[in-house]
Tab-separated table of N, CA and C in Angstrom:
chain	number	residue	atom	x	y	z
A	15	MET	N	5.630	20.054	-12.473
A	15	MET	CA	4.807	18.879	-12.623
A	15	MET	C	3.340	19.257	-12.735
A	16	LYS	N	2.917	20.226	-11.934
A	16	LYS	CA	1.502	20.580	-11.965
A	16	LYS	C	1.102	21.125	-13.333
A	17	HIS	N	2.010	21.824	-13.986
A	17	HIS	CA	1.706	22.364	-15.310
A	17	HIS	C	1.581	21.236	-16.338
A	18	LEU	N	2.466	20.265	-16.246
A	18	LEU	CA	2.416	19.121	-17.144
A	18	LEU	C	1.136	18.318	-16.912
A	19	ALA	N	0.775	18.130	-15.645
A	19	ALA	CA	-0.452	17.398	-15.327
A	19	ALA	C	-1.668	18.127	-15.898
A	20	ALA	N	-1.693	19.441	-15.759
A	20	ALA	CA	-2.808	20.220	-16.302
A	20	ALA	C	-2.826	20.138	-17.830
A	21	TYR	N	-1.657	20.152	-18.440
A	21	TYR	CA	-1.567	20.020	-19.903
A	21	TYR	C	-2.171	18.683	-20.341
A	22	LEU	N	-1.780	17.604	-19.660
A	22	LEU	CA	-2.291	16.280	-20.007
A	22	LEU	C	-3.801	16.173	-19.759
A	23	LEU	N	-4.282	16.806	-18.717
A	23	LEU	CA	-5.730	16.822	-18.477
A	23	LEU	C	-6.461	17.551	-19.601
A	24	ALA	N	-5.889	18.643	-20.071
A	24	ALA	CA	-6.500	19.379	-21.179
A	24	ALA	C	-6.543	18.513	-22.436
A	25	VAL	N	-5.478	17.763	-22.682
A	25	VAL	CA	-5.443	16.869	-23.847
A	25	VAL	C	-6.484	15.768	-23.682
A	26	LEU	N	-6.566	15.206	-22.486
A	26	LEU	CA	-7.583	14.185	-22.232
A	26	LEU	C	-8.998	14.740	-22.393
A	27	GLY	N	-9.135	16.020	-22.122
A	27	GLY	CA	-10.427	16.687	-22.269
A	27	GLY	C	-10.790	16.989	-23.715
A	28	GLY	N	-9.874	16.730	-24.651
A	28	GLY	CA	-10.180	16.914	-26.054
A	28	GLY	C	-9.385	17.987	-26.769
A	29	ALA	N	-8.604	18.762	-26.058
A	29	ALA	CA	-7.812	19.815	-26.703
A	29	ALA	C	-6.571	19.183	-27.338
A	30	ARG	N	-6.409	19.369	-28.637
A	30	ARG	CA	-5.233	18.797	-29.313
A	30	ARG	C	-3.962	19.543	-28.966
A	31	ASP	N	-4.071	20.834	-28.866
A	31	ASP	CA	-2.918	21.674	-28.555
A	31	ASP	C	-3.356	22.733	-27.540
A	32	PRO	N	-3.389	22.369	-26.242
A	32	PRO	CA	-3.892	23.312	-25.229
A	32	PRO	C	-3.043	24.577	-25.156
A	33	ASP	N	-3.704	25.701	-24.948
A	33	ASP	CA	-2.987	26.959	-24.800
A	33	ASP	C	-2.812	27.279	-23.314
A	34	ALA	N	-2.100	28.353	-23.038
A	34	ALA	CA	-1.781	28.729	-21.665
A	34	ALA	C	-3.032	29.001	-20.836
A	35	GLU	N	-4.021	29.632	-21.440
A	35	GLU	CA	-5.239	29.980	-20.702
A	35	GLU	C	-6.009	28.745	-20.252
A	36	SER	N	-6.106	27.737	-21.108
A	36	SER	CA	-6.840	26.526	-20.716
A	36	SER	C	-6.087	25.778	-19.612
A	37	ILE	N	-4.771	25.794	-19.674
A	37	ILE	CA	-3.980	25.145	-18.628
A	37	ILE	C	-4.124	25.910	-17.312
A	38	LYS	N	-4.129	27.226	-17.379
A	38	LYS	CA	-4.306	28.040	-16.174
A	38	LYS	C	-5.667	27.769	-15.533
A	39	LYS	N	-6.706	27.643	-16.345
A	39	LYS	CA	-8.046	27.369	-15.818
A	39	LYS	C	-8.067	26.042	-15.056
A	40	ILE	N	-7.399	25.045	-15.600
A	40	ILE	CA	-7.351	23.734	-14.942
A	40	ILE	C	-6.599	23.834	-13.618
A	41	LEU	N	-5.477	24.541	-13.623
A	41	LEU	CA	-4.697	24.693	-12.394
A	41	LEU	C	-5.491	25.422	-11.315
A	42	VAL	N	-6.140	26.498	-11.688
A	42	VAL	CA	-6.917	27.278	-10.728
A	42	VAL	C	-8.084	26.442	-10.193
A	43	ALA	N	-8.730	25.684	-11.067
A	43	ALA	CA	-9.839	24.837	-10.640
A	43	ALA	C	-9.368	23.772	-9.653
A	44	GLY	N	-8.126	23.359	-9.786
A	44	GLY	CA	-7.560	22.366	-8.886
A	44	GLY	C	-6.944	22.966	-7.632
A	45	GLY	N	-6.984	24.265	-7.499
A	45	GLY	CA	-6.452	24.925	-6.310
A	45	GLY	C	-4.971	25.234	-6.385
A	46	ALA	N	-4.384	25.143	-7.572
A	46	ALA	CA	-2.952	25.426	-7.727
A	46	ALA	C	-2.762	26.809	-8.334
A	47	LYS	N	-1.616	27.388	-8.050
A	47	LYS	CA	-1.302	28.707	-8.597
A	47	LYS	C	-0.417	28.532	-9.830
A	48	PRO	N	-0.879	28.987	-10.993
A	48	PRO	CA	-0.070	28.873	-12.206
A	48	PRO	C	1.152	29.790	-12.150
A	49	GLU	N	2.258	29.310	-12.672
A	49	GLU	CA	3.479	30.108	-12.746
A	49	GLU	C	3.761	30.348	-14.226
A	50	ASP	N	3.683	31.596	-14.644
A	50	ASP	CA	3.783	31.956	-16.061
A	50	ASP	C	5.080	31.492	-16.717
A	51	GLU	N	6.203	31.631	-16.024
A	51	GLU	CA	7.487	31.241	-16.614
A	51	GLU	C	7.554	29.741	-16.883
A	52	LYS	N	7.127	28.954	-15.901
A	52	LYS	CA	7.164	27.494	-16.061
A	52	LYS	C	6.174	27.039	-17.119
A	53	LEU	N	5.034	27.692	-17.169
A	53	LEU	CA	4.023	27.350	-18.160
A	53	LEU	C	4.528	27.658	-19.566
A	54	ALA	N	5.168	28.807	-19.739
A	54	ALA	CA	5.714	29.180	-21.045
A	54	ALA	C	6.796	28.185	-21.481
A	55	GLN	N	7.633	27.752	-20.532
A	55	GLN	CA	8.684	26.782	-20.845
A	55	GLN	C	8.061	25.439	-21.239
A	56	LEU	N	7.029	25.027	-20.535
A	56	LEU	CA	6.357	23.769	-20.857
A	56	LEU	C	5.782	23.808	-22.270
A	57	LEU	N	5.070	24.877	-22.577
A	57	LEU	CA	4.462	24.980	-23.903
A	57	LEU	C	5.528	25.010	-25.006
A	58	LYS	N	6.669	25.624	-24.708
A	58	LYS	CA	7.768	25.651	-25.668
A	58	LYS	C	8.323	24.236	-25.879
A	59	ASP	N	8.446	23.468	-24.778
A	59	ASP	CA	9.015	22.116	-24.848
A	59	ASP	C	8.096	21.117	-25.548
A	60	VAL	N	6.792	21.302	-25.418
A	60	VAL	CA	5.856	20.322	-25.989
A	60	VAL	C	5.346	20.714	-27.371
A	61	LYS	N	5.719	21.878	-27.833
A	61	LYS	CA	5.219	22.368	-29.119
A	61	LYS	C	5.603	21.411	-30.254
A	62	GLY	N	4.602	20.995	-31.016
A	62	GLY	CA	4.823	20.134	-32.169
A	62	GLY	C	4.973	18.657	-31.832
A	63	LYS	N	4.768	18.266	-30.570
A	63	LYS	CA	4.891	16.857	-30.174
A	63	LYS	C	3.535	16.325	-29.717
A	64	SER	N	3.289	15.083	-30.059
A	64	SER	CA	2.036	14.469	-29.592
A	64	SER	C	2.230	13.962	-28.170
A	65	VAL	N	1.119	13.706	-27.506
A	65	VAL	CA	1.176	13.198	-26.137
A	65	VAL	C	1.886	11.845	-26.109
A	66	ASN	N	1.640	11.018	-27.100
A	66	ASN	CA	2.292	9.709	-27.146
A	66	ASN	C	3.816	9.850	-27.231
A	67	GLU	N	4.284	10.803	-28.016
A	67	GLU	CA	5.723	11.050	-28.113
A	67	GLU	C	6.284	11.509	-26.772
A	68	LEU	N	5.545	12.387	-26.099
A	68	LEU	CA	6.004	12.906	-24.809
A	68	LEU	C	6.092	11.797	-23.762
A	69	ILE	N	5.090	10.925	-23.765
A	69	ILE	CA	5.088	9.819	-22.801
A	69	ILE	C	6.245	8.869	-23.086
A	70	ALA	N	6.462	8.546	-24.353
A	70	ALA	CA	7.568	7.662	-24.720
A	70	ALA	C	8.909	8.272	-24.308
A	71	LEU	N	9.069	9.560	-24.537
A	71	LEU	CA	10.289	10.250	-24.151
A	71	LEU	C	10.476	10.212	-22.637
A	72	GLY	N	9.394	10.432	-21.918
A	72	GLY	CA	9.449	10.392	-20.451
A	72	GLY	C	9.805	9.017	-19.924
A	73	GLN	N	9.303	7.981	-20.582
A	73	GLN	CA	9.608	6.616	-20.138
A	73	GLN	C	11.085	6.301	-20.306
A	74	THR	N	11.664	6.721	-21.410
A	74	THR	CA	13.086	6.442	-21.614
A	74	THR	C	13.938	7.208	-20.606
A	75	ARG	N	13.521	8.411	-20.277
A	75	ARG	CA	14.276	9.179	-19.280
A	75	ARG	C	14.134	8.552	-17.898
A	76	MET	N	12.950	8.085	-17.559
A	76	MET	CA	12.734	7.458	-16.252
A	76	MET	C	13.519	6.155	-16.142
A	77	ALA	N	13.631	5.427	-17.243
A	77	ALA	CA	14.367	4.159	-17.228
A	77	ALA	C	15.843	4.404	-16.936
A	78	SER	N	16.359	5.547	-17.343
A	78	SER	CA	17.778	5.831	-17.119
A	78	SER	C	18.073	6.126	-15.650
A	79	PHE	N	17.050	6.405	-14.850
A	79	PHE	CA	17.259	6.669	-13.429
A	79	PHE	C	17.633	5.413	-12.662
A	80	GLY	N	17.250	4.273	-13.197
A	80	GLY	CA	17.491	3.030	-12.470
A	80	GLY	C	16.495	2.926	-11.341
A	81	GLY	N	16.863	2.238	-10.333
A	81	GLY	CA	15.961	2.133	-9.195
A	81	GLY	C	16.373	1.006	-8.295
A	82	CYS	N	15.535	0.737	-7.376
A	82	CYS	CA	15.794	-0.341	-6.435
A	82	CYS	C	14.595	-1.276	-6.432
A	83	ALA	N	14.719	-2.340	-5.721
A	83	ALA	CA	13.638	-3.319	-5.657
A	83	ALA	C	12.423	-2.702	-4.972
A	84	ALA	N	11.285	-3.117	-5.417
A	84	ALA	CA	10.047	-2.634	-4.821
A	84	ALA	C	9.884	-3.253	-3.439
A	85	PRO	N	9.261	-2.522	-2.523
A	85	PRO	CA	9.039	-3.095	-1.197
A	85	PRO	C	8.057	-4.259	-1.275
A	86	ALA	N	8.167	-5.141	-0.326
A	86	ALA	CA	7.274	-6.302	-0.298
A	86	ALA	C	5.843	-5.832	-0.092
A	87	ALA	N	4.955	-6.486	-0.776
A	87	ALA	CA	3.546	-6.128	-0.660
A	87	ALA	C	2.999	-6.623	0.667
A	88	ALA	N	2.071	-5.878	1.192
A	88	ALA	CA	1.412	-6.297	2.434
A	88	ALA	C	0.516	-7.486	2.135
A	89	PRO	N	0.346	-8.384	3.104
A	89	PRO	CA	-0.511	-9.540	2.847
A	89	PRO	C	-1.948	-9.095	2.573
A	90	ALA	N	-2.587	-9.829	1.729
A	90	ALA	CA	-3.971	-9.505	1.397
A	90	ALA	C	-4.846	-9.683	2.633
A	91	LYS	N	-5.982	-9.006	2.655
A	91	LYS	CA	-6.869	-9.064	3.812
A	91	LYS	C	-7.319	-10.488	4.097
A	92	GLU	N	-7.629	-11.233	3.064
A	92	GLU	CA	-8.110	-12.588	3.281
A	92	GLU	C	-7.014	-13.465	3.860
A	93	GLU	N	-5.791	-13.284	3.389
A	93	GLU	CA	-4.681	-14.051	3.945
A	93	GLU	C	-4.501	-13.691	5.416
A	94	HIS	N	-4.633	-12.404	5.715
A	94	HIS	CA	-4.501	-11.941	7.091
A	94	HIS	C	-5.594	-12.568	7.951
A	95	LYS	N	-6.810	-12.623	7.436
A	95	LYS	CA	-7.919	-13.223	8.177
A	95	LYS	C	-7.670	-14.703	8.416
A	96	LYS	N	-7.150	-15.398	7.409
A	96	LYS	CA	-6.855	-16.821	7.555
A	96	LYS	C	-5.806	-17.033	8.647
A	97	GLU	N	-4.784	-16.185	8.648
A	97	GLU	CA	-3.738	-16.300	9.658
A	97	GLU	C	-4.305	-16.063	11.052
A	98	GLU	N	-5.160	-15.047	11.180
A	98	GLU	CA	-5.785	-14.758	12.465
A	98	GLU	C	-6.642	-15.932	12.912
A	99	HIS	N	-7.373	-16.517	11.989
A	99	HIS	CA	-8.233	-17.664	12.302
A	99	HIS	C	-7.385	-18.836	12.785
A	100	LYS	N	-6.253	-19.078	12.122
A	100	LYS	CA	-5.355	-20.161	12.523
A	100	LYS	C	-4.806	-19.915	13.926
A	101	LYS	N	-4.461	-18.664	14.218
A	101	LYS	CA	-3.939	-18.325	15.542
A	101	LYS	C	-4.993	-18.570	16.620
A	102	GLU	N	-6.240	-18.187	16.329
A	102	GLU	CA	-7.321	-18.395	17.280
A	102	GLU	C	-7.552	-19.884	17.523
A	103	GLU	N	-7.523	-20.671	16.459
A	103	GLU	CA	-7.703	-22.111	16.589
A	103	GLU	C	-6.582	-22.718	17.431
A	104	LYS	N	-5.373	-22.242	17.216
A	104	LYS	CA	-4.217	-22.739	17.958
A	104	LYS	C	-4.377	-22.421	19.447
A	105	LYS	N	-4.854	-21.208	19.747
A	105	LYS	CA	-5.054	-20.809	21.134
A	105	LYS	C	-6.111	-21.686	21.795
A	106	LYS	N	-7.189	-21.988	21.061
A	106	LYS	CA	-8.254	-22.833	21.599
A	106	LYS	C	-7.726	-24.224	21.914
A	107	GLU	N	-6.912	-24.763	21.004
A	107	GLU	CA	-6.338	-26.089	21.219
A	107	GLU	C	-5.410	-26.088	22.431
A	108	GLU	N	-4.622	-25.024	22.588
A	108	GLU	CA	-3.712	-24.926	23.730
A	108	GLU	C	-4.493	-24.865	25.034
A	109	LYS	N	-5.615	-24.144	25.041
A	109	LYS	CA	-6.440	-24.052	26.246
A	109	LYS	C	-7.014	-25.422	26.589
A	110	LYS	N	-7.450	-26.169	25.572
A	110	LYS	CA	-7.979	-27.509	25.814
A	110	LYS	C	-6.901	-28.405	26.409
A	111	GLU	N	-5.691	-28.304	25.889
A	111	GLU	CA	-4.579	-29.103	26.396
A	111	GLU	C	-4.255	-28.718	27.822
A	112	GLU	N	-4.306	-27.417	28.129
A	112	GLU	CA	-4.036	-26.964	29.488
A	112	GLU	C	-5.071	-27.524	30.452
A	113	LYS	N	-6.334	-27.524	30.046
A	113	LYS	CA	-7.387	-28.057	30.901
A	113	LYS	C	-7.155	-29.536	31.160
A	114	LYS	N	-6.716	-30.264	30.142
A	114	LYS	CA	-6.432	-31.681	30.305
A	114	LYS	C	-5.283	-31.885	31.283
A	115	GLU	N	-4.276	-31.026	31.215
A	115	GLU	CA	-3.120	-31.144	32.078
A	115	GLU	C	-3.444	-30.762	33.510
A	116	GLU	N	-4.444	-29.904	33.708
A	116	GLU	CA	-4.793	-29.458	35.049
A	116	GLU	C	-5.460	-30.543	35.882
A	117	VAL	N	-5.997	-31.537	35.257
A	117	VAL	CA	-6.636	-32.612	35.988
A	117	VAL	C	-5.555	-33.358	36.770
A	118	VAL	N	-5.664	-33.303	38.072
A	118	VAL	CA	-4.661	-33.918	38.935
A	118	VAL	C	-5.238	-35.208	39.502
A	119	GLU	N	-4.512	-36.254	39.339
A	119	GLU	CA	-4.941	-37.534	39.884
A	119	GLU	C	-4.322	-37.696	41.255
A	120	GLU	N	-5.142	-38.120	42.186
A	120	GLU	CA	-4.621	-38.384	43.517
A	120	GLU	C	-4.092	-39.806	43.547
A	121	VAL	N	-2.870	-39.905	43.957
A	121	VAL	CA	-2.194	-41.186	43.975
A	121	VAL	C	-1.895	-41.556	45.432
A	122	GLU	N	-2.117	-42.777	45.746
A	122	GLU	CA	-1.799	-43.275	47.089
A	122	GLU	C	-0.292	-43.304	47.247
A	123	MET	N	0.199	-42.582	48.234
A	123	MET	CA	1.632	-42.487	48.423
A	123	MET	C	2.163	-43.608	49.317
A	124	GLY	N	1.285	-44.288	49.980
A	124	GLY	CA	1.699	-45.454	50.768
A	124	GLY	C	2.647	-45.154	51.898
A	125	GLY	N	2.417	-44.072	52.633
A	125	GLY	CA	3.230	-43.757	53.778
A	125	GLY	C	4.630	-43.293	53.419
A	126	LEU	N	4.762	-42.681	52.311
A	126	LEU	CA	6.064	-42.227	51.825
A	126	LEU	C	6.739	-41.282	52.815
A	127	PHE	N	5.955	-40.427	53.465
A	127	PHE	CA	6.539	-39.446	54.375
A	127	PHE	C	6.310	-39.840	55.828
A	128	GLY	N	5.937	-41.053	56.050
A	128	GLY	CA	5.761	-41.527	57.423
A	128	GLY	C	4.371	-41.282	57.957
A	129	PHE	N	3.471	-40.864	57.139
A	129	PHE	CA	2.104	-40.630	57.564
A	129	PHE	C	1.223	-41.707	56.964
A	130	ASP	N	0.395	-42.273	57.742
A	130	ASP	CA	-0.621	-43.192	57.230
A	130	ASP	C	-1.963	-42.578	57.514
A	131	GLU	N	-2.710	-42.430	56.549
A	131	GLU	CA	-4.011	-41.785	56.736
A	131	GLU	C	-5.089	-42.793	56.848
């Protein structure tokens, strides 16, 4: 893969038909170690083909792999903020309700337990 990536970078850089040396320079600049056998095989496979042809060929091969459903996307930051804001508002309302419930009214029991005060 690293050789193919370097090849595509060379093409993007303006080289119509990059040679092994230019690909090696890109790999070394990126901190990768070029492998002569793989590089020679890559150049043999891409010889006489345009980048557009290679990409089209790669897409058809990737499509044959099939796949599975993509994972669900994480909620956007703004949606997350809105949810947090709603939770905070709910907590504030619950606290207000609790304070209202804490108010205890003293009721005259009228000697219910045999005590008259």
